[in-house]
Amino acid sequence: MSTVESQKRVLSGMRPTGQLHLGHYHGVLKNWVKLQHEYECFFFVADWHALTTHYATPQVIGDNVLSMVIDWLAAGVNPGSASIFVQSRVPEHAELHLLLSMMTPLGWLERVPSYKDQQEKLRDRDLETYGFLGYPLLQSADILIYRAGQVPVGADQVAHVELTREVARRFNHLYGREPGFEDNAEAAIKKMGKKAARLYNNLRTAYQEQGDHDALERAQALIKEQQNISLGDRERLLGYLEGSGKMILAEPQALLTPAAKMPGLDGQKMSKSYGNTIALREPIDDVAKKINTMPTDPARVRLKDPGDPDKCPVWQLHEVYSDDDTKAWVQQGCRSAGIGCLACKKPVIDAVVAELEPIQQRARQYEKDPDIVRTIIAEGCEQARESARETLQDVREAMGLSYR
Ligand code: TRP
Ligand code: SF4
């Protein structure tokens, strides 16, 4: 596949370290479900990534792999539109990671902000390991092996995508020159026909000698217009234009997930570490219990004490779930002590239950028949491996490793 086409490919992964909750649903999964209709999508369980922090308790990971995929499917990720797979079952990721590790400066990894941050945050674990330092590079391999153009991630992961771009650039710079590249590029120019070839040469000279960016863009457009050249030649022409060589690895873009910060039961961001979550497969009775026992504005001790929704975590849930009329009813009723907190919580409970019921119903189907899930994963792994092998073959060749 050409780098141009691959820009339409999306890849993202999630670490299998616990039950998914509404924070994952609103923050990530709903976005995946939308993307699967617009792009070719690959979504994977990042089990090796989980090992970098959970190497001492790997059973946690195994327990969560299948269950996380069930949550994805239940949330609406469709195996007909997206390939769903498990990282450790596509060993090509590991080979690319190893090869990239040879040319990645240590400083690039030490500089990644999450490295020190996570070490500080997870003080109870020893993260002075080789694997943990290499985590972002493993992520780069995950992305580059599919030549993914778009990587949906949260803000905390943008630095990893940026590292990936730098690694791809360095790789292309070091190895993008296939043997006989210049001759192959010259031959490709001839294949465009006399007129286009002359134009290409003029534009290339204008860019390389005078740095004329307009000429660069016109030449790129010219290459895209060509009908009769192979994808390999197209890449050569693009590479030759900039004087670099062939693009082997494509630079991805971070597709920043809109920061829909799903509030938790205490008003902080919903997160397992705060213990303020509603799981996607939370028993429905517990949903009502959890919401009914949520803290409210502490000023409302008695029913006749007026409150302030801005000081109440329940209001934040209304902001996610309620329509304008309901929100006006809350504002008015809370400030005038016209409604009680339990009454105020009722529409939120109903909305969360309405959201979870179809998800849980689908989840139950898969729980009853986990072999369906295993088949979905097996097929996803095959689809992923097919692309991964193709890239790895190009990488091995570029690095001169294809001897037999
Ligand atoms: N590091 C990501 C996280 O902690 C998970 C991940 C691993 C990932 N590889 C990836 C995300 C590749 C996007 C692309 O959330
Ligand atoms: Fe919060 Fe609603 Fe009670 Fe006001 S009435 S304090 S918004 S739960």
CSV table of C-alpha atoms and ligand atoms in Angstrom, one decimal:
chain,number,residue,atom,x,y,z
A,1,MET,CA,0.0,0.0,0.0
A,2,SER,CA,1.3,3.5,-0.8
A,3,THR,CA,1.9,6.1,1.9
A,4,VAL,CA,-0.9,8.2,0.4
A,5,GLU,CA,-3.5,5.5,0.8
A,6,SER,CA,-2.2,4.6,4.3
A,7,GLN,CA,-3.0,8.0,5.5
A,8,LYS,CA,-6.6,6.7,5.6
A,9,ARG,CA,-5.7,4.0,8.0
A,10,VAL,CA,-6.4,4.3,11.7
A,11,LEU,CA,-4.7,2.4,14.5
A,12,SER,CA,-5.3,2.5,18.2
A,13,GLY,CA,-4.7,0.3,21.2
A,14,MET,CA,-5.8,-0.1,24.8
A,15,ARG,CA,-4.1,-1.8,27.7
A,16,PRO,CA,-6.0,-4.7,29.2
A,17,THR,CA,-5.6,-3.8,32.8
A,18,GLY,CA,-9.1,-3.7,34.1
A,19,GLN,CA,-12.8,-3.5,33.4
A,20,LEU,CA,-13.9,-0.8,31.0
A,21,HIS,CA,-16.2,1.9,32.4
A,22,LEU,CA,-18.3,4.8,31.2
A,23,GLY,CA,-15.1,6.9,31.0
A,24,HIS,CA,-13.7,4.6,28.4
A,25,TYR,CA,-17.0,4.6,26.6
A,26,HIS,CA,-17.4,8.3,26.3
A,27,GLY,CA,-13.7,9.1,26.0
A,28,VAL,CA,-12.6,6.4,23.5
A,29,LEU,CA,-15.0,3.8,22.4
A,30,LYS,CA,-17.7,6.0,21.0
A,31,ASN,CA,-15.0,7.7,18.9
A,32,TRP,CA,-13.7,4.3,17.6
A,33,VAL,CA,-17.2,3.4,16.6
A,34,LYS,CA,-17.5,6.6,14.6
A,35,LEU,CA,-14.1,6.2,13.0
A,36,GLN,CA,-14.8,2.7,11.9
A,37,HIS,CA,-17.2,4.1,9.3
A,38,GLU,CA,-14.8,6.6,8.0
A,39,TYR,CA,-11.5,4.8,7.9
A,40,GLU,CA,-9.9,1.4,7.6
A,41,CYS,CA,-9.4,0.7,11.3
A,42,PHE,CA,-7.2,-1.6,13.4
A,43,PHE,CA,-7.9,-1.8,17.1
A,44,PHE,CA,-5.8,-3.9,19.3
A,45,VAL,CA,-5.3,-5.2,22.9
A,46,ALA,CA,-1.9,-3.8,24.0
A,47,ASP,CA,-1.0,-6.8,26.2
A,48,TRP,CA,2.7,-6.3,25.8
A,49,HIS,CA,2.3,-2.7,26.8
A,50,ALA,CA,0.5,-3.8,29.9
A,51,LEU,CA,3.4,-6.0,30.8
A,52,THR,CA,5.7,-3.0,31.0
A,53,THR,CA,3.9,-2.0,34.2
A,54,HIS,CA,2.3,-5.3,35.3
A,55,TYR,CA,5.2,-7.7,34.6
A,56,ALA,CA,5.1,-8.9,38.2
A,57,THR,CA,1.4,-9.8,38.0
A,58,PRO,CA,0.8,-10.9,34.4
A,59,GLN,CA,-2.3,-12.9,35.3
A,60,VAL,CA,-4.2,-9.6,35.5
A,61,ILE,CA,-3.5,-9.1,31.8
A,62,GLY,CA,-4.7,-12.5,30.7
A,63,ASP,CA,-7.9,-12.2,32.6
A,64,ASN,CA,-8.8,-9.0,30.9
A,65,VAL,CA,-8.0,-9.6,27.2
A,66,LEU,CA,-11.1,-11.4,26.2
A,67,SER,CA,-13.3,-9.4,28.5
A,68,MET,CA,-12.0,-6.1,27.0
A,69,VAL,CA,-12.7,-7.3,23.5
A,70,ILE,CA,-16.3,-8.2,24.7
A,71,ASP,CA,-16.6,-4.6,26.0
A,72,TRP,CA,-15.5,-3.2,22.7
A,73,LEU,CA,-17.9,-5.4,20.7
A,74,ALA,CA,-20.7,-4.6,23.2
A,75,ALA,CA,-20.0,-0.8,22.8
A,76,GLY,CA,-20.5,-1.2,19.0
A,77,VAL,CA,-17.0,-1.8,17.5
A,78,ASN,CA,-17.9,-3.9,14.5
A,79,PRO,CA,-15.5,-6.6,13.4
A,80,GLY,CA,-16.9,-6.2,9.9
A,81,SER,CA,-15.5,-2.7,9.8
A,82,ALA,CA,-12.5,-2.8,12.0
A,83,SER,CA,-9.8,-5.4,12.6
A,84,ILE,CA,-9.7,-6.4,16.2
A,85,PHE,CA,-6.6,-8.2,17.4
A,86,VAL,CA,-4.2,-8.9,20.2
A,87,GLN,CA,-0.7,-7.4,20.1
A,88,SER,CA,1.2,-10.5,21.3
A,89,ARG,CA,-0.4,-12.5,18.5
A,90,VAL,CA,1.2,-10.3,15.9
A,91,PRO,CA,4.9,-10.9,16.7
A,92,GLU,CA,5.9,-8.7,13.8
A,93,HIS,CA,5.4,-5.8,16.3
A,94,ALA,CA,8.3,-7.2,18.3
A,95,GLU,CA,10.7,-7.6,15.4
A,96,LEU,CA,10.0,-4.0,14.2
A,97,HIS,CA,10.5,-2.8,17.8
A,98,LEU,CA,13.8,-4.5,17.9
A,99,LEU,CA,15.0,-3.1,14.6
A,100,LEU,CA,13.9,0.4,15.5
A,101,SER,CA,15.6,0.2,18.8
A,102,MET,CA,19.0,-0.1,17.0
A,103,MET,CA,18.6,3.4,15.6
A,104,THR,CA,16.7,5.2,18.2
A,105,PRO,CA,18.8,7.6,20.3
A,106,LEU,CA,18.5,6.8,24.0
A,107,GLY,CA,17.9,10.5,24.7
A,108,TRP,CA,14.7,10.5,22.7
A,109,LEU,CA,13.2,7.9,25.0
A,110,GLU,CA,14.5,9.5,28.2
A,111,ARG,CA,12.9,12.7,27.1
A,112,VAL,CA,9.4,11.4,26.6
A,113,PRO,CA,7.4,13.1,29.4
A,114,SER,CA,5.3,10.0,30.4
A,115,TYR,CA,8.6,8.2,31.3
A,116,LYS,CA,9.4,10.2,34.5
A,117,ASP,CA,5.7,11.0,35.1
A,118,GLN,CA,4.6,7.4,35.3
A,119,GLN,CA,7.6,6.4,37.4
A,120,GLU,CA,6.6,9.0,39.9
A,121,LYS,CA,3.0,8.1,39.8
A,122,LEU,CA,3.5,4.3,40.1
A,123,ARG,CA,6.0,4.4,42.9
A,124,ASP,CA,4.8,1.1,44.3
A,125,ARG,CA,6.2,-0.7,41.2
A,126,ASP,CA,9.8,-0.9,40.1
A,127,LEU,CA,9.8,0.7,36.7
A,128,GLU,CA,13.6,1.0,36.3
A,129,THR,CA,13.4,-1.5,33.5
A,130,TYR,CA,14.6,-1.7,29.9
A,131,GLY,CA,11.0,-2.5,28.8
A,132,PHE,CA,9.5,0.5,30.5
A,133,LEU,CA,12.0,2.9,28.9
A,134,GLY,CA,11.2,1.3,25.5
A,135,TYR,CA,7.5,1.5,25.9
A,136,PRO,CA,7.0,4.5,23.6
A,137,LEU,CA,9.2,2.9,21.0
A,138,LEU,CA,7.1,-0.3,21.1
A,139,GLN,CA,4.1,2.0,20.5
A,140,SER,CA,5.9,3.5,17.5
A,141,ALA,CA,6.4,0.0,16.2
A,142,ASP,CA,2.6,-0.7,16.7
A,143,ILE,CA,1.8,2.3,14.6
A,144,LEU,CA,4.5,2.1,11.9
A,145,ILE,CA,4.0,-1.5,11.2
A,146,TYR,CA,0.5,-0.7,9.8
A,147,ARG,CA,1.7,2.5,8.1
A,148,ALA,CA,-1.2,4.1,10.0
A,149,GLY,CA,-1.9,7.7,9.1
A,150,GLN,CA,-4.2,8.5,12.0
A,151,VAL,CA,-3.8,7.5,15.6
A,152,PRO,CA,-6.7,8.4,17.9
A,153,VAL,CA,-5.2,9.0,21.4
A,154,GLY,CA,-5.8,11.1,24.5
A,155,ALA,CA,-3.6,14.2,25.2
A,156,ASP,CA,-1.2,12.1,27.3
A,157,GLN,CA,-0.2,10.0,24.3
A,158,VAL,CA,0.5,12.8,21.8
A,159,ALA,CA,4.2,12.8,22.7
A,160,HIS,CA,4.3,9.1,21.7
A,161,VAL,CA,2.9,9.8,18.3
A,162,GLU,CA,5.4,12.7,17.9
A,163,LEU,CA,8.3,10.3,18.8
A,164,THR,CA,6.9,7.9,16.2
A,165,ARG,CA,7.1,10.6,13.6
A,166,GLU,CA,10.7,11.3,14.4
A,167,VAL,CA,11.6,7.6,14.4
A,168,ALA,CA,10.0,7.2,10.9
A,169,ARG,CA,11.8,10.2,9.6
A,170,ARG,CA,15.1,8.9,10.9
A,171,PHE,CA,14.5,5.5,9.5
A,172,ASN,CA,13.6,6.8,6.1
A,173,HIS,CA,16.7,9.0,6.2
A,174,LEU,CA,19.0,6.2,7.2
A,175,TYR,CA,17.6,3.3,5.1
A,176,GLY,CA,15.3,4.9,2.6
A,177,ARG,CA,17.8,4.5,-0.1
A,178,GLU,CA,17.3,1.2,-1.8
A,179,PRO,CA,20.2,-0.1,-3.9
A,180,GLY,CA,20.1,1.5,-7.3
A,181,PHE,CA,17.6,4.0,-6.0
A,182,GLU,CA,18.7,6.8,-8.4
A,183,ASP,CA,18.6,4.6,-11.5
A,184,ASN,CA,15.1,3.3,-10.4
A,185,ALA,CA,13.9,6.8,-9.9
A,186,GLU,CA,15.2,7.9,-13.3
A,187,ALA,CA,13.5,5.0,-14.9
A,188,ALA,CA,10.3,5.9,-13.1
A,189,ILE,CA,10.5,9.4,-14.4
A,190,LYS,CA,10.7,8.1,-18.0
A,191,LYS,CA,7.6,6.0,-17.5
A,192,MET,CA,5.6,9.2,-16.9
A,193,GLY,CA,6.0,10.2,-20.5
A,194,LYS,CA,8.0,13.0,-22.1
A,195,LYS,CA,5.9,16.0,-21.1
A,196,ALA,CA,5.3,15.0,-17.5
A,197,ALA,CA,8.9,13.9,-17.1
A,198,ARG,CA,10.2,17.3,-18.2
A,199,LEU,CA,7.9,19.1,-15.9
A,200,TYR,CA,8.9,16.8,-13.0
A,201,ASN,CA,12.6,17.5,-13.6
A,202,ASN,CA,12.1,21.2,-13.7
A,203,LEU,CA,10.0,21.3,-10.5
A,204,ARG,CA,12.5,19.0,-8.8
A,205,THR,CA,15.3,21.3,-9.7
A,206,ALA,CA,13.4,24.4,-8.6
A,207,TYR,CA,12.7,22.7,-5.2
A,208,GLN,CA,16.2,21.3,-4.6
A,209,GLU,CA,18.2,24.3,-5.8
A,210,GLN,CA,16.0,27.1,-4.7
A,211,GLY,CA,13.8,25.5,-2.0
A,212,ASP,CA,10.7,26.4,-4.0
A,213,HIS,CA,7.9,24.9,-1.9
A,214,ASP,CA,5.3,25.7,-4.5
A,215,ALA,CA,7.3,23.7,-7.0
A,216,LEU,CA,7.4,20.8,-4.5
A,217,GLU,CA,3.6,20.8,-4.1
A,218,ARG,CA,3.0,21.0,-7.9
A,219,ALA,CA,5.4,18.1,-8.4
A,220,GLN,CA,3.6,16.0,-5.7
A,221,ALA,CA,0.3,16.7,-7.4
A,222,LEU,CA,1.8,15.7,-10.8
A,223,ILE,CA,2.8,12.4,-9.3
A,224,LYS,CA,-0.6,11.8,-7.9
A,225,GLU,CA,-2.2,12.4,-11.2
A,226,GLN,CA,-0.1,9.7,-13.0
A,227,GLN,CA,-2.3,6.7,-13.8
A,228,ASN,CA,0.3,4.4,-15.3
A,229,ILE,CA,3.0,4.0,-12.7
A,230,SER,CA,3.2,1.4,-10.0
A,231,LEU,CA,2.9,2.2,-6.3
A,232,GLY,CA,6.6,1.5,-5.8
A,233,ASP,CA,7.5,4.0,-8.5
A,234,ARG,CA,5.2,6.6,-7.1
A,235,GLU,CA,7.0,6.3,-3.8
A,236,ARG,CA,10.3,6.6,-5.5
A,237,LEU,CA,9.3,9.7,-7.4
A,238,LEU,CA,8.0,11.3,-4.2
A,239,GLY,CA,11.2,10.4,-2.3
A,240,TYR,CA,13.5,11.5,-5.2
A,241,LEU,CA,11.8,14.8,-5.3
A,242,GLU,CA,12.8,15.7,-1.8
A,243,GLY,CA,16.2,14.2,-2.3
A,244,SER,CA,15.7,11.8,0.6
A,245,GLY,CA,15.0,8.4,-0.8
A,246,LYS,CA,12.1,6.0,-0.7
A,247,MET,CA,9.6,6.5,2.1
A,248,ILE,CA,9.5,3.2,3.9
A,249,LEU,CA,7.7,4.2,7.0
A,250,ALA,CA,4.8,6.7,7.0
A,251,GLU,CA,4.6,9.5,9.5
A,252,PRO,CA,1.4,9.3,11.5
A,253,GLN,CA,-0.8,12.1,12.9
A,254,ALA,CA,-2.3,12.1,16.3
A,255,LEU,CA,-6.1,12.3,16.1
A,256,LEU,CA,-6.7,13.9,19.4
A,257,THR,CA,-9.7,12.4,21.1
A,258,PRO,CA,-12.1,15.3,21.9
A,259,ALA,CA,-11.5,15.7,25.7
A,260,ALA,CA,-15.0,14.5,26.7
A,261,LYS,CA,-14.0,14.2,30.4
A,262,MET,CA,-16.5,11.9,31.7
A,263,PRO,CA,-17.1,12.9,35.3
A,264,GLY,CA,-17.0,10.1,37.9
A,265,LEU,CA,-19.2,9.6,40.9
A,266,ASP,CA,-17.3,12.1,42.9
A,267,GLY,CA,-17.0,14.8,40.3
A,268,GLN,CA,-13.3,14.0,39.4
A,269,LYS,CA,-12.6,12.5,36.1
A,270,MET,CA,-13.9,8.9,36.0
A,271,SER,CA,-10.9,6.6,36.6
A,272,LYS,CA,-10.3,3.3,38.2
A,273,SER,CA,-7.6,4.7,40.4
A,274,TYR,CA,-10.2,7.1,42.0
A,275,GLY,CA,-12.7,4.3,42.6
A,276,ASN,CA,-15.5,6.5,41.1
A,277,THR,CA,-16.5,4.4,38.1
A,278,ILE,CA,-19.6,2.8,36.6
A,279,ALA,CA,-18.5,-0.2,34.7
A,280,LEU,CA,-20.0,-1.0,31.3
A,281,ARG,CA,-21.1,-4.2,32.8
A,282,GLU,CA,-22.1,-2.8,36.1
A,283,PRO,CA,-25.2,-4.7,37.4
A,284,ILE,CA,-28.1,-2.4,36.7
A,285,ASP,CA,-29.3,-2.4,40.3
A,286,ASP,CA,-25.9,-1.1,41.4
A,287,VAL,CA,-26.1,1.8,38.9
A,288,ALA,CA,-29.0,3.2,40.8
A,289,LYS,CA,-27.3,2.5,44.2
A,290,LYS,CA,-24.1,4.1,43.1
A,291,ILE,CA,-25.8,7.2,41.8
A,292,ASN,CA,-28.2,7.5,44.7
A,293,THR,CA,-25.3,7.5,47.2
A,294,MET,CA,-23.3,10.1,45.2
A,295,PRO,CA,-22.3,13.2,47.2
A,296,THR,CA,-24.2,16.3,46.3
A,297,ASP,CA,-23.7,20.0,47.2
A,298,PRO,CA,-22.7,19.8,50.9
A,299,ALA,CA,-24.9,22.9,51.5
A,300,ARG,CA,-28.0,20.9,51.0
A,301,VAL,CA,-28.2,19.2,54.3
A,302,ARG,CA,-32.0,19.3,54.5
A,303,LEU,CA,-34.5,19.4,51.7
A,304,LYS,CA,-35.3,23.0,52.3
A,305,ASP,CA,-31.7,24.1,52.0
A,306,PRO,CA,-31.1,25.6,48.5
A,307,GLY,CA,-28.1,24.2,46.6
A,308,ASP,CA,-25.8,25.2,43.8
A,309,PRO,CA,-25.4,22.7,40.9
A,310,ASP,CA,-21.9,24.1,40.2
A,311,LYS,CA,-20.8,22.6,43.5
A,312,CYS,CA,-22.5,19.2,42.8
A,313,PRO,CA,-21.1,16.2,40.9
A,314,VAL,CA,-24.6,15.1,39.9
A,315,TRP,CA,-24.9,18.3,37.8
A,316,GLN,CA,-21.9,17.2,35.8
A,317,LEU,CA,-23.7,14.1,34.9
A,318,HIS,CA,-26.7,16.1,33.9
A,319,GLU,CA,-24.4,18.0,31.5
A,320,VAL,CA,-23.5,14.7,29.9
A,321,TYR,CA,-26.9,13.1,29.8
A,322,SER,CA,-29.8,15.6,30.1
A,323,ASP,CA,-31.6,17.7,27.6
A,324,ASP,CA,-32.1,21.4,28.0
A,325,ASP,CA,-35.5,21.1,29.7
A,326,THR,CA,-34.2,18.7,32.3
A,327,LYS,CA,-31.2,20.9,33.0
A,328,ALA,CA,-33.4,24.0,33.5
A,329,TRP,CA,-35.5,21.9,35.9
A,330,VAL,CA,-32.4,21.0,37.9
A,331,GLN,CA,-31.0,24.5,38.0
A,332,GLN,CA,-34.3,26.0,39.1
A,333,GLY,CA,-35.3,23.2,41.5
A,334,CYS,CA,-31.9,23.0,43.1
A,335,ARG,CA,-31.4,26.7,43.7
A,336,SER,CA,-34.9,27.2,45.0
A,337,ALA,CA,-34.9,23.9,47.1
A,338,GLY,CA,-37.9,22.9,45.0
A,339,ILE,CA,-36.6,19.4,44.3
A,340,GLY,CA,-34.8,16.9,46.4
A,341,CYS,CA,-31.5,15.3,45.4
A,342,LEU,CA,-33.0,11.9,44.9
A,343,ALA,CA,-35.5,13.3,42.5
A,344,CYS,CA,-32.7,15.2,40.7
A,345,LYS,CA,-30.7,12.0,40.3
A,346,LYS,CA,-33.6,10.0,38.8
A,347,PRO,CA,-33.2,11.2,35.2
A,348,VAL,CA,-29.5,10.6,35.4
A,349,ILE,CA,-30.0,7.0,36.6
A,350,ASP,CA,-32.6,6.5,33.8
A,351,ALA,CA,-30.2,7.8,31.2
A,352,VAL,CA,-27.3,5.8,32.3
A,353,VAL,CA,-29.4,2.6,32.5
A,354,ALA,CA,-30.8,3.3,29.0
A,355,GLU,CA,-27.3,3.7,27.7
A,356,LEU,CA,-26.0,0.6,29.4
A,357,GLU,CA,-28.9,-1.8,28.7
A,358,PRO,CA,-28.2,-2.4,25.0
A,359,ILE,CA,-24.5,-2.6,25.7
A,360,GLN,CA,-25.0,-5.2,28.4
A,361,GLN,CA,-27.4,-7.2,26.3
A,362,ARG,CA,-24.8,-7.5,23.6
A,363,ALA,CA,-22.1,-8.3,26.1
A,364,ARG,CA,-24.3,-11.2,27.5
A,365,GLN,CA,-24.5,-12.7,24.0
A,366,TYR,CA,-20.7,-12.8,23.7
A,367,GLU,CA,-20.2,-14.0,27.3
A,368,LYS,CA,-22.5,-16.9,26.5
A,369,ASP,CA,-20.5,-17.8,23.5
A,370,PRO,CA,-16.9,-16.7,23.9
A,371,ASP,CA,-15.8,-18.8,21.0
A,372,ILE,CA,-17.4,-16.2,18.7
A,373,VAL,CA,-15.1,-13.6,20.3
A,374,ARG,CA,-12.1,-15.9,19.9
A,375,THR,CA,-12.9,-16.3,16.2
A,376,ILE,CA,-13.3,-12.5,15.8
A,377,ILE,CA,-9.8,-12.0,17.4
A,378,ALA,CA,-8.3,-14.8,15.3
A,379,GLU,CA,-9.6,-13.2,12.1
A,380,GLY,CA,-8.4,-9.8,13.2
A,381,CYS,CA,-5.0,-11.1,14.0
A,382,GLU,CA,-4.7,-12.6,10.5
A,383,GLN,CA,-5.8,-9.3,8.9
A,384,ALA,CA,-3.3,-7.4,11.0
A,385,ARG,CA,-0.5,-9.9,10.3
A,386,GLU,CA,-1.0,-9.6,6.6
A,387,SER,CA,-0.3,-5.8,6.7
A,388,ALA,CA,2.4,-6.2,9.3
A,389,ARG,CA,4.3,-8.8,7.2
A,390,GLU,CA,4.3,-6.5,4.2
A,391,THR,CA,5.8,-3.6,6.1
A,392,LEU,CA,8.3,-5.8,7.8
A,393,GLN,CA,9.5,-7.2,4.5
A,394,ASP,CA,10.1,-3.7,3.2
A,395,VAL,CA,11.9,-2.8,6.4
A,396,ARG,CA,14.2,-5.8,6.3
A,397,GLU,CA,15.0,-5.1,2.7
A,398,ALA,CA,15.7,-1.4,3.4
A,399,MET,CA,18.0,-2.4,6.2
A,400,GLY,CA,19.8,-5.0,4.0
A,401,LEU,CA,18.5,-7.9,6.1
A,402,SER,CA,16.8,-9.9,3.3
A,403,TYR,CA,19.8,-12.1,2.6
A,404,ARG,CA,19.1,-15.8,2.5
B,1,TRP,N1,0.0,3.6,25.2
B,1,TRP,C1,-1.4,3.5,25.0
B,1,TRP,C2,-2.1,3.8,26.3
B,1,TRP,O1,-1.6,3.6,27.3
B,1,TRP,C3,-1.9,2.2,24.4
B,1,TRP,C4,-1.2,2.0,23.1
B,1,TRP,C5,-0.2,1.1,22.8
B,1,TRP,C6,-1.5,2.6,21.8
B,1,TRP,N2,0.2,1.1,21.5
B,1,TRP,C7,-0.6,2.0,20.9
B,1,TRP,C8,-2.4,3.6,21.5
B,1,TRP,C9,-0.6,2.5,19.6
B,1,TRP,C10,-2.3,4.0,20.2
B,1,TRP,C11,-1.5,3.5,19.2
B,1,TRP,O2,-3.3,4.2,26.3
B,2,SF4,FE1,-27.0,18.3,43.2
B,2,SF4,FE2,-29.4,18.0,42.1
B,2,SF4,FE3,-29.1,17.9,44.7
B,2,SF4,FE4,-28.8,20.2,43.4
B,2,SF4,S1,-30.6,19.0,43.6
B,2,SF4,S2,-27.4,19.4,45.0
B,2,SF4,S3,-27.8,19.5,41.5
B,2,SF4,S4,-28.3,16.5,43.3
